[in-house]
Short mmCIF file of C-alpha atoms in Angstrom, two decimals:
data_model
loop_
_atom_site.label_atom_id
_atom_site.label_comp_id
_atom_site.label_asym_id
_atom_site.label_seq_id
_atom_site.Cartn_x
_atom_site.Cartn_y
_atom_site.Cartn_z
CA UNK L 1 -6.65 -18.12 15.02
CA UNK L 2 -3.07 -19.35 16.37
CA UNK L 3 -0.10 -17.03 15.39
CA UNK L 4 1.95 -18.38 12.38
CA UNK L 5 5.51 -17.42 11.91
CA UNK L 6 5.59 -16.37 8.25
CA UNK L 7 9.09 -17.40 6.25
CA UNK L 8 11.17 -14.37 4.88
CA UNK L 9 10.60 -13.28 1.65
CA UNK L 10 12.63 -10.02 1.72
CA UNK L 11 14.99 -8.36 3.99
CA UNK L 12 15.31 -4.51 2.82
CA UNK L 13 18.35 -2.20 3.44
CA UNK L 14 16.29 0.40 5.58
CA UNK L 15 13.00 0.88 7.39
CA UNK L 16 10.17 -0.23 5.07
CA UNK L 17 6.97 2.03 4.85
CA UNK L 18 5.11 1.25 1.80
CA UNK L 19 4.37 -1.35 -0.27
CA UNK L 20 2.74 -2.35 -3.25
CA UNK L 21 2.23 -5.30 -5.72
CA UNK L 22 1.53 -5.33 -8.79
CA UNK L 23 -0.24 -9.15 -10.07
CA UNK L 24 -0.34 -8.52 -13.77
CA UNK L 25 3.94 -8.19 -13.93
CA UNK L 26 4.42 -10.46 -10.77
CA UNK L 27 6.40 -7.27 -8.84
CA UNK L 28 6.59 -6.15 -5.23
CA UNK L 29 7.61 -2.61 -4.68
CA UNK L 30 8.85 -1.85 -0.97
CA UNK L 31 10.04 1.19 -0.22
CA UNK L 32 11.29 3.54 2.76
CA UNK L 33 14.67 4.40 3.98
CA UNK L 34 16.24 6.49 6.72
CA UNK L 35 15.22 10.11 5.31
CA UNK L 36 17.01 13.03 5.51
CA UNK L 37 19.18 12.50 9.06
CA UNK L 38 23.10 11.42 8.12
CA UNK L 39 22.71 7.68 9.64
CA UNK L 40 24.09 6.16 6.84
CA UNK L 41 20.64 4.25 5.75
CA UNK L 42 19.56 5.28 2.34
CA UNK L 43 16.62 6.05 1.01
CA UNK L 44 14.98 4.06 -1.97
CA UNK L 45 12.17 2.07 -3.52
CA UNK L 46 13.14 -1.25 -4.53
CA UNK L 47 11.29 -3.57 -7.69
CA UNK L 48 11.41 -7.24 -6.90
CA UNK L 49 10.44 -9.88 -8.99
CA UNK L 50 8.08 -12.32 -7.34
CA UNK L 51 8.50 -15.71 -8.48
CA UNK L 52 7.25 -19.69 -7.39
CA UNK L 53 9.76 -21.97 -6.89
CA UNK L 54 9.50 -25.71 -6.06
CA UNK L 55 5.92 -23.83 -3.96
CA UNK L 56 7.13 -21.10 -2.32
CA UNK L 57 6.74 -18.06 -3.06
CA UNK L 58 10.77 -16.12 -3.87
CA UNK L 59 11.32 -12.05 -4.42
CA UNK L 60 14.56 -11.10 -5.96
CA UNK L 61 15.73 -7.57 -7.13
CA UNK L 62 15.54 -6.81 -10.31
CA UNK L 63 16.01 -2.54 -9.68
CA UNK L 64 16.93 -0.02 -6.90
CA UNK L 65 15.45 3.48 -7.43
CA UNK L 66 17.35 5.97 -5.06
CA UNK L 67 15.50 8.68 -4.00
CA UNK L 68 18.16 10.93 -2.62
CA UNK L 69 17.78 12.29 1.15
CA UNK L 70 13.66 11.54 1.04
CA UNK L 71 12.47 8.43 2.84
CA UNK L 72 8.94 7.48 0.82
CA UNK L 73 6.55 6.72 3.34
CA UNK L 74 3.22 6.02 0.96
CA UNK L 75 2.82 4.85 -2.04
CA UNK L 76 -0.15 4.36 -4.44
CA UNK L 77 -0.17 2.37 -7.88
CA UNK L 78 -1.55 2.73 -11.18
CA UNK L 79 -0.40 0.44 -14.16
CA UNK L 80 3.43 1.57 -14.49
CA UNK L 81 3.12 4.97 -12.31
CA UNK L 82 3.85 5.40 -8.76
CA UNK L 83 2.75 8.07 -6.61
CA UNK L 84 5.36 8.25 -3.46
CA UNK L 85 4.16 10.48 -0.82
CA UNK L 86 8.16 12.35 0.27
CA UNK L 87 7.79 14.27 3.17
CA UNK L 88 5.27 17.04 1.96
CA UNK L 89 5.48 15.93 -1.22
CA UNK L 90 4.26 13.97 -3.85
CA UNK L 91 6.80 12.53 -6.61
CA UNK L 92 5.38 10.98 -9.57
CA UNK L 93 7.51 7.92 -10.59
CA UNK L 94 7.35 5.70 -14.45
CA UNK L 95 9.02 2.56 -14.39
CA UNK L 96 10.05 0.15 -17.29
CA UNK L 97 10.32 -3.19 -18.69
CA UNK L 98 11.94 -4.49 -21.50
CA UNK L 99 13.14 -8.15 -22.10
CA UNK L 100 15.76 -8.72 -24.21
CA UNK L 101 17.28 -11.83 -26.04
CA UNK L 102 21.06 -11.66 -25.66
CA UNK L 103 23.86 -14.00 -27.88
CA UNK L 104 26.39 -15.53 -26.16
CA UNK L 105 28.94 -17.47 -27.51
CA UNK L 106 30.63 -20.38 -25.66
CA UNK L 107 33.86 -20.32 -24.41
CA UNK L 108 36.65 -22.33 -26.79
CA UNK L 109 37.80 -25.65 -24.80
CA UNK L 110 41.12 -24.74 -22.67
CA UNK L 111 39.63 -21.01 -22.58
CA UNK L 112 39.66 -19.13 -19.10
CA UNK L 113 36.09 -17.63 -20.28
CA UNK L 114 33.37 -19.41 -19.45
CA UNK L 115 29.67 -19.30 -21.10
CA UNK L 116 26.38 -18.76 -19.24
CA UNK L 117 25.90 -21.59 -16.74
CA UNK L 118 23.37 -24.33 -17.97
CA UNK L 119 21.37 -26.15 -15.56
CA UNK L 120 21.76 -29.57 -13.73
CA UNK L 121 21.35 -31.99 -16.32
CA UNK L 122 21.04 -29.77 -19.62
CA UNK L 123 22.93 -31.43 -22.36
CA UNK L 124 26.21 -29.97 -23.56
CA UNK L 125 26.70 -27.61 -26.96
CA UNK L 126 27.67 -29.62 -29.54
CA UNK L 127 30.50 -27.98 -30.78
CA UNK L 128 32.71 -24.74 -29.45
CA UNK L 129 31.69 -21.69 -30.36
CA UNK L 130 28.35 -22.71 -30.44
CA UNK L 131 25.96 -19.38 -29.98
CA UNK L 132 23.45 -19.55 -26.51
CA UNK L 133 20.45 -17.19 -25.89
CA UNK L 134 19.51 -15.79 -22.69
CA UNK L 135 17.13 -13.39 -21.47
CA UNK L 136 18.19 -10.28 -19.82
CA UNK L 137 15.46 -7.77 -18.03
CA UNK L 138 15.91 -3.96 -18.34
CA UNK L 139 14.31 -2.12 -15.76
CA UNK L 140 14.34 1.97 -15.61
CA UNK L 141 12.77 4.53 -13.63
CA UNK L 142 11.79 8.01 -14.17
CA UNK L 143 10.79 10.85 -12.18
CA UNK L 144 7.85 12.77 -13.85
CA UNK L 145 6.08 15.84 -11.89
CA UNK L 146 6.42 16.35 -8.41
CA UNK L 147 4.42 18.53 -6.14
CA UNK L 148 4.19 19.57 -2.43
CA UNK L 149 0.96 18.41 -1.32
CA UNK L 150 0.74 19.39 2.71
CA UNK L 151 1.57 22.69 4.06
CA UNK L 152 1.24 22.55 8.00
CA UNK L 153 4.09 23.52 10.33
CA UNK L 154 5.24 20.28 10.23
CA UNK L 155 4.37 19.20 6.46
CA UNK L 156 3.80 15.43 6.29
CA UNK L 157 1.69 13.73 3.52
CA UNK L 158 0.34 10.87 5.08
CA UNK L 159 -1.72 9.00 1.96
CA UNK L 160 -2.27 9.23 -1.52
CA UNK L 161 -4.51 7.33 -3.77
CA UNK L 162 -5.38 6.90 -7.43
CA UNK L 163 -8.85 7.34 -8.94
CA UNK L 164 -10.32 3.97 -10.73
CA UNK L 165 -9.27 5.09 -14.30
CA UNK L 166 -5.97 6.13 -12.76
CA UNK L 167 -6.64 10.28 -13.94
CA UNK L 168 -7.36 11.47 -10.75
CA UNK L 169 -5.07 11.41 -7.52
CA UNK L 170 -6.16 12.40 -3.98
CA UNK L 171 -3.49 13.34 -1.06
CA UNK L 172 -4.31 13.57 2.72
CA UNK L 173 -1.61 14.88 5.42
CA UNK L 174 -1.26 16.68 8.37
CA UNK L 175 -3.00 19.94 7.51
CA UNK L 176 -6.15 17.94 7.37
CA UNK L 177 -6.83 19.05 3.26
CA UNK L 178 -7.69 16.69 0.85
CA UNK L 179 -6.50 17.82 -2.23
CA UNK L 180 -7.08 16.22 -5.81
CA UNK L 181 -4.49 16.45 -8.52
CA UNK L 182 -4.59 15.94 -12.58
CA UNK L 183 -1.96 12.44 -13.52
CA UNK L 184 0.53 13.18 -14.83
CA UNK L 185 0.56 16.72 -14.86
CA UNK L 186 -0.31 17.11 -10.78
CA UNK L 187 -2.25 19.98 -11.52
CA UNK L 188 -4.57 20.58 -8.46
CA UNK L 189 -8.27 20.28 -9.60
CA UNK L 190 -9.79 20.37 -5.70
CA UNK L 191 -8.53 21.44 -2.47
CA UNK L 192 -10.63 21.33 0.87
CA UNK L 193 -10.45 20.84 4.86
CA UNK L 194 -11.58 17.29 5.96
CA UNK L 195 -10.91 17.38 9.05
CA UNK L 196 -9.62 18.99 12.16
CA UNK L 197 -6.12 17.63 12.70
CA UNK L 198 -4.41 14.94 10.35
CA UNK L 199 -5.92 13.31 8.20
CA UNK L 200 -4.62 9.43 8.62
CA UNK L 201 -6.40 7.71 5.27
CA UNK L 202 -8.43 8.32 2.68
CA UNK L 203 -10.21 6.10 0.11
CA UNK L 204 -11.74 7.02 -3.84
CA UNK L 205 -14.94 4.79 -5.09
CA UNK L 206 -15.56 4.24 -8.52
CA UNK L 207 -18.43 6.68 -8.56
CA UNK L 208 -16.07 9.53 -7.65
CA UNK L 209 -16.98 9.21 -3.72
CA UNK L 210 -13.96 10.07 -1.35
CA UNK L 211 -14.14 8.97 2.05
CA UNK L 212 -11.63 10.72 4.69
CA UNK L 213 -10.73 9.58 8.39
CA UNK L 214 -8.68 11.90 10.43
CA UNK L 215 -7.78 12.61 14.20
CA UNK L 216 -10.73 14.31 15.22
CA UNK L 217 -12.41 10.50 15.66
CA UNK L 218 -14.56 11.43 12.49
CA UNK L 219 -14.63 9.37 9.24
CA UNK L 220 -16.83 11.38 6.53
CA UNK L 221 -17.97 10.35 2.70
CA UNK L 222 -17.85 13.29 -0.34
CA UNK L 223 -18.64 14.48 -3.51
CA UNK L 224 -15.90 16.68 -4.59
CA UNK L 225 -15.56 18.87 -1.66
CA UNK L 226 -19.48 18.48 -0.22
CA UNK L 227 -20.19 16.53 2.13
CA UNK L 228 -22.45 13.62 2.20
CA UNK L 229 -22.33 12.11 5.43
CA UNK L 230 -20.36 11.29 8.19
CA UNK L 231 -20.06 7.19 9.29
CA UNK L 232 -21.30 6.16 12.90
CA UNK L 233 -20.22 2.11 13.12
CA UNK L 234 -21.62 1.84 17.07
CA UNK L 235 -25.07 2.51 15.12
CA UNK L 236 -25.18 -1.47 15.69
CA UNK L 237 -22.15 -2.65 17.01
CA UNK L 238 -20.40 -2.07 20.90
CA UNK L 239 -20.52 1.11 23.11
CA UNK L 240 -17.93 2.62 24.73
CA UNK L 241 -18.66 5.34 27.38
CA UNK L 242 -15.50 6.27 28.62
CA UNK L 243 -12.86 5.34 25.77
CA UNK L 244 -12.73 7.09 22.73
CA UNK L 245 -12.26 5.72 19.46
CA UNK L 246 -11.31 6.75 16.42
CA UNK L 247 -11.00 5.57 12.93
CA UNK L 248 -7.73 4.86 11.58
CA UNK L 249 -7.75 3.29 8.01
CA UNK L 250 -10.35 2.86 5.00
CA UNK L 251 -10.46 1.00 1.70
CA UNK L 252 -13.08 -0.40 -0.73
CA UNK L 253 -13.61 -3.23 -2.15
CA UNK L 254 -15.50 -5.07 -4.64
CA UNK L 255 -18.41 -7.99 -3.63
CA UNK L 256 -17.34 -11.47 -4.67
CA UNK L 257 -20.01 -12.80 -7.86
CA UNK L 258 -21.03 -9.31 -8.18
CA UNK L 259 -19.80 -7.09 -10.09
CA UNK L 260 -21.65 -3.57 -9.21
CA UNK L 261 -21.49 -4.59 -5.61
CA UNK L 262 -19.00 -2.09 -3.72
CA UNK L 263 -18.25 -2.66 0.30
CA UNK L 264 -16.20 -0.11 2.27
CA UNK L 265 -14.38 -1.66 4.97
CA UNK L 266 -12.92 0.48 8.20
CA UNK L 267 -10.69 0.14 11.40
CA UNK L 268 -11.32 1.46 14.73
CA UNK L 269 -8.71 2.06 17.25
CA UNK L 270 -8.13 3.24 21.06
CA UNK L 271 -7.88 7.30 20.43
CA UNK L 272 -5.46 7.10 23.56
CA UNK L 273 -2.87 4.10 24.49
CA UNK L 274 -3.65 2.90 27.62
CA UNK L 275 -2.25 -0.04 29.85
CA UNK L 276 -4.89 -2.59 29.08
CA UNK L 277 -5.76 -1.87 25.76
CA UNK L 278 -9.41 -2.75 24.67
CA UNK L 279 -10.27 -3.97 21.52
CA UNK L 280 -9.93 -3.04 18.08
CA UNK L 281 -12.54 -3.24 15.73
CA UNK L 282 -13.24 -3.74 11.93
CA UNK L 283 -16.39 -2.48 10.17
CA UNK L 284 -18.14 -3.59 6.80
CA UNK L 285 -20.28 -0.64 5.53
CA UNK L 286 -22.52 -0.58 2.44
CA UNK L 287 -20.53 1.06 -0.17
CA UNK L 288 -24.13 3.56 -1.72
CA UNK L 289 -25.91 3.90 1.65
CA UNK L 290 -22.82 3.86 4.12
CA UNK L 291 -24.92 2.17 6.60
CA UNK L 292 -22.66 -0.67 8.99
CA UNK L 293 -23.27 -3.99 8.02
CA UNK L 294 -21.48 -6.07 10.58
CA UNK L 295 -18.78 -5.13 13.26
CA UNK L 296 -16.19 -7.72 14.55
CA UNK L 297 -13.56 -7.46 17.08
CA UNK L 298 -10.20 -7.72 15.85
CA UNK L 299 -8.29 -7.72 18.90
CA UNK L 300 -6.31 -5.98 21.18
CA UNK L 301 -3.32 -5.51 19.01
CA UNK L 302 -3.29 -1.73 17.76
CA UNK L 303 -3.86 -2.01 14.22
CA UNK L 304 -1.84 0.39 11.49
CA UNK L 305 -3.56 -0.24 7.90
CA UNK L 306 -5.45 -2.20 6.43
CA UNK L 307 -5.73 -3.76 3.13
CA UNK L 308 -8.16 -5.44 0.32
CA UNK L 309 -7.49 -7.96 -1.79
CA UNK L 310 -8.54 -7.09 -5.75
CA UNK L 311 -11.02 -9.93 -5.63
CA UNK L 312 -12.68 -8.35 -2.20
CA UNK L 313 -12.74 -11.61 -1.02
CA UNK L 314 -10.19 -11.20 1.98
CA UNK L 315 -8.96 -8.39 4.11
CA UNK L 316 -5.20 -7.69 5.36
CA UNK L 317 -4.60 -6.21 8.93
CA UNK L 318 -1.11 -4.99 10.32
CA UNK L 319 -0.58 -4.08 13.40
CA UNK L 320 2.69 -1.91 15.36
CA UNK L 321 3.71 -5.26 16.80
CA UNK L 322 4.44 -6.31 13.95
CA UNK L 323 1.93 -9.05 12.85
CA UNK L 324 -0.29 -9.22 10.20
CA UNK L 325 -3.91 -10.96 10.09
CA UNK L 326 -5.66 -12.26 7.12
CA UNK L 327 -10.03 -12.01 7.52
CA UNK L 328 -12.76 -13.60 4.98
CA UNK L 329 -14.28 -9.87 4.06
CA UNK L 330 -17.66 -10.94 3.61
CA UNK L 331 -17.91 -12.31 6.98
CA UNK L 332 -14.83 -10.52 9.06
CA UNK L 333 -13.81 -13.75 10.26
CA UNK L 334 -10.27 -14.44 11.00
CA UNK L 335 -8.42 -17.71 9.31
CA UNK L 336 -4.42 -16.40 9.37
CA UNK L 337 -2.62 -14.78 12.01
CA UNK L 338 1.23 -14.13 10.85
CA UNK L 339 4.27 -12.67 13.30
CA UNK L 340 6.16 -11.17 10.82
CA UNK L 341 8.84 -8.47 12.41
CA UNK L 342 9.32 -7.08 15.89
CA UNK L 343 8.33 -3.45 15.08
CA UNK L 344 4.91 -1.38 13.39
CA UNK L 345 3.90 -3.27 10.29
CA UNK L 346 3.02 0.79 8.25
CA UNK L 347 2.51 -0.96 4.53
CA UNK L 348 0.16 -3.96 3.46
CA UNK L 349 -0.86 -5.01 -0.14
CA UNK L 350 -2.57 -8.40 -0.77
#
């Protein structure tokens, strides 16, 4: 799998930490920003349209959202809400579209105003005066409900996710509580500890199962606030006596040509940086019985999230070198390795 070096689609004005796409209106939402330290590097999320032309793929900016002296540094996506984790909080976002059909009239000949500018080859009005129609987009955002969702000495939220019908929304940070809010009113319906330390991801199945990894190397599966059990992937995969590892990122995803079929994928990771790093690896569970189905190396880049694609046919890996790796999810086989950026690659959507 040789390194690629993937074009530019998008050069943001400040660190990017989140990102999401949204297929059905052809967007890509980046955001991030400098957070509350005077540096001069705002804060915002940032709608671009995502376009083909002559077979490559283009992003332009349709809208800037500022968000004011909070950096978002997670992001989750339902239809037209965001949820943008903001230091220890969560902010509940609605954006907009509306297309309208403007009337412009062309210019009279000798006039210093011109009309809108036709393409190469387009054939001329017939006569001055003669009314034109163009499209313009109007894109607006609103802030609904916001809510402070971690409440350690150091208040981070590190995750937040949507439930499959989008009513339900979990949060993870660095108090290690998962707690589950009402959209869009954020009223908290559940609140318990899931782990000792942060918690660094969390994932929500379709039949209401949450699955939490966190610093203290666990990775566990509940119902509501019970627990169901925890995940052990070197049941049948490689043993490691003296390095520790734990797990740092979770998602489902559907089976290919089935439609009840559910898959939970993980990533491992070194606990502790060391000099010669060993391996990462990259687990395929069951998605009812949580038993490992297959465990591949994924090399010794340190990887920092992980995405699925909506089909669940391939996987997304970013790393804090600032590549990204695309794997075939049924069989965790690489095809595409991409050197994107010279620093930690913290948001992937596919």
């Amino acid at each position: 799998m040789g390194r690629r070096r993937a074009p530019e689609l998008y050069r943001a004005p400040f660190p990017l930490y989140a990102l999401q796409v949204d297929p059905s209106a052809g967007l890509l939402i980046a955001a991030g920003g400098g957070g509350a330290a005077k540096t001069g590097i705002k804060n915002g999320v940032h709608f671009l349209q995502l376009e083909q032309i002559n077979g490559r793929l283009s992003a332009s900016l349709l809208h800037s959202h500022d968000t004011e002296t909070r950096a978002t540094m997670n992001l989750a996506l339902a239809g037209n809400i965001l949820a943008a984790g903001q230091d220890a909080h969560c902010q509940l976002l609605r954006f907009q579209i509306h297309q309208q059909k403007s009337k412009n009239k062309a210019g009279k000949a000798g006039s210093k105003e011109q009309g809108p500018r036709q393409r190469k080859g387009a054939a001329p009005a017939e006569k001055s005066g003669a009314e034109t129609h163009q499209e313009e987009i109007e894109f607006s955002v609103e802030n609904l409900q916001a809510v402070q969702t971690d409440f350690s000495t150091d208040p981070l939220q590190k995750v937040v996710c949507f439930n499959h019908d989008s009513t339900l929304l979990a949060t993870g940070g660095t108090d290690g509580y998962v707690r589950v809010w009402k959209v869009p009113t954020l009223e908290k319906v559940l609140e318990f500890r899931a782990h000792e330390g942060e918690i660094e991801d969390l994932a929500l199945g379709p039949d209401g199962k949450l699955v939490t990894v966190g610093w203290d190397l666990k990775a566990s599966v509940w119902q509501k606030d019970q627990l169901v059990t925890q995940l052990h992937w070197q049941e049948n995969g490689p043993t490691f006596s003296n390095t520790p590892y734990r797990y740092q990122a979770c998602r489902f995803g559907q089976v290919p040509d089935q439609p009840a079929g559910l898959r939970l994928f993980t990533v491992q990771i070194p606990h502790k940086r060391l000099r010669q790093p060993p391996p990462c690896y990259l687990t395929a569970w069951d998605g009812s019985t949580f038993l490992p189905l297959r465990t591949k190396s994924c090399g010794h880049e340190v990887i920092s999230c992980l995405s699925v694609s909506e089909s669940g046919t391939f996987l997304g890996l970013g790393t804090v070198t600032g590549s990204v790796a695309i794997y075939i999810a049924f069989s965790l086989q690489g095809v595409f390795l991409y050197g994107c950026c010279c620093c930690c690659v913290s948001g992937l959507s596919l």
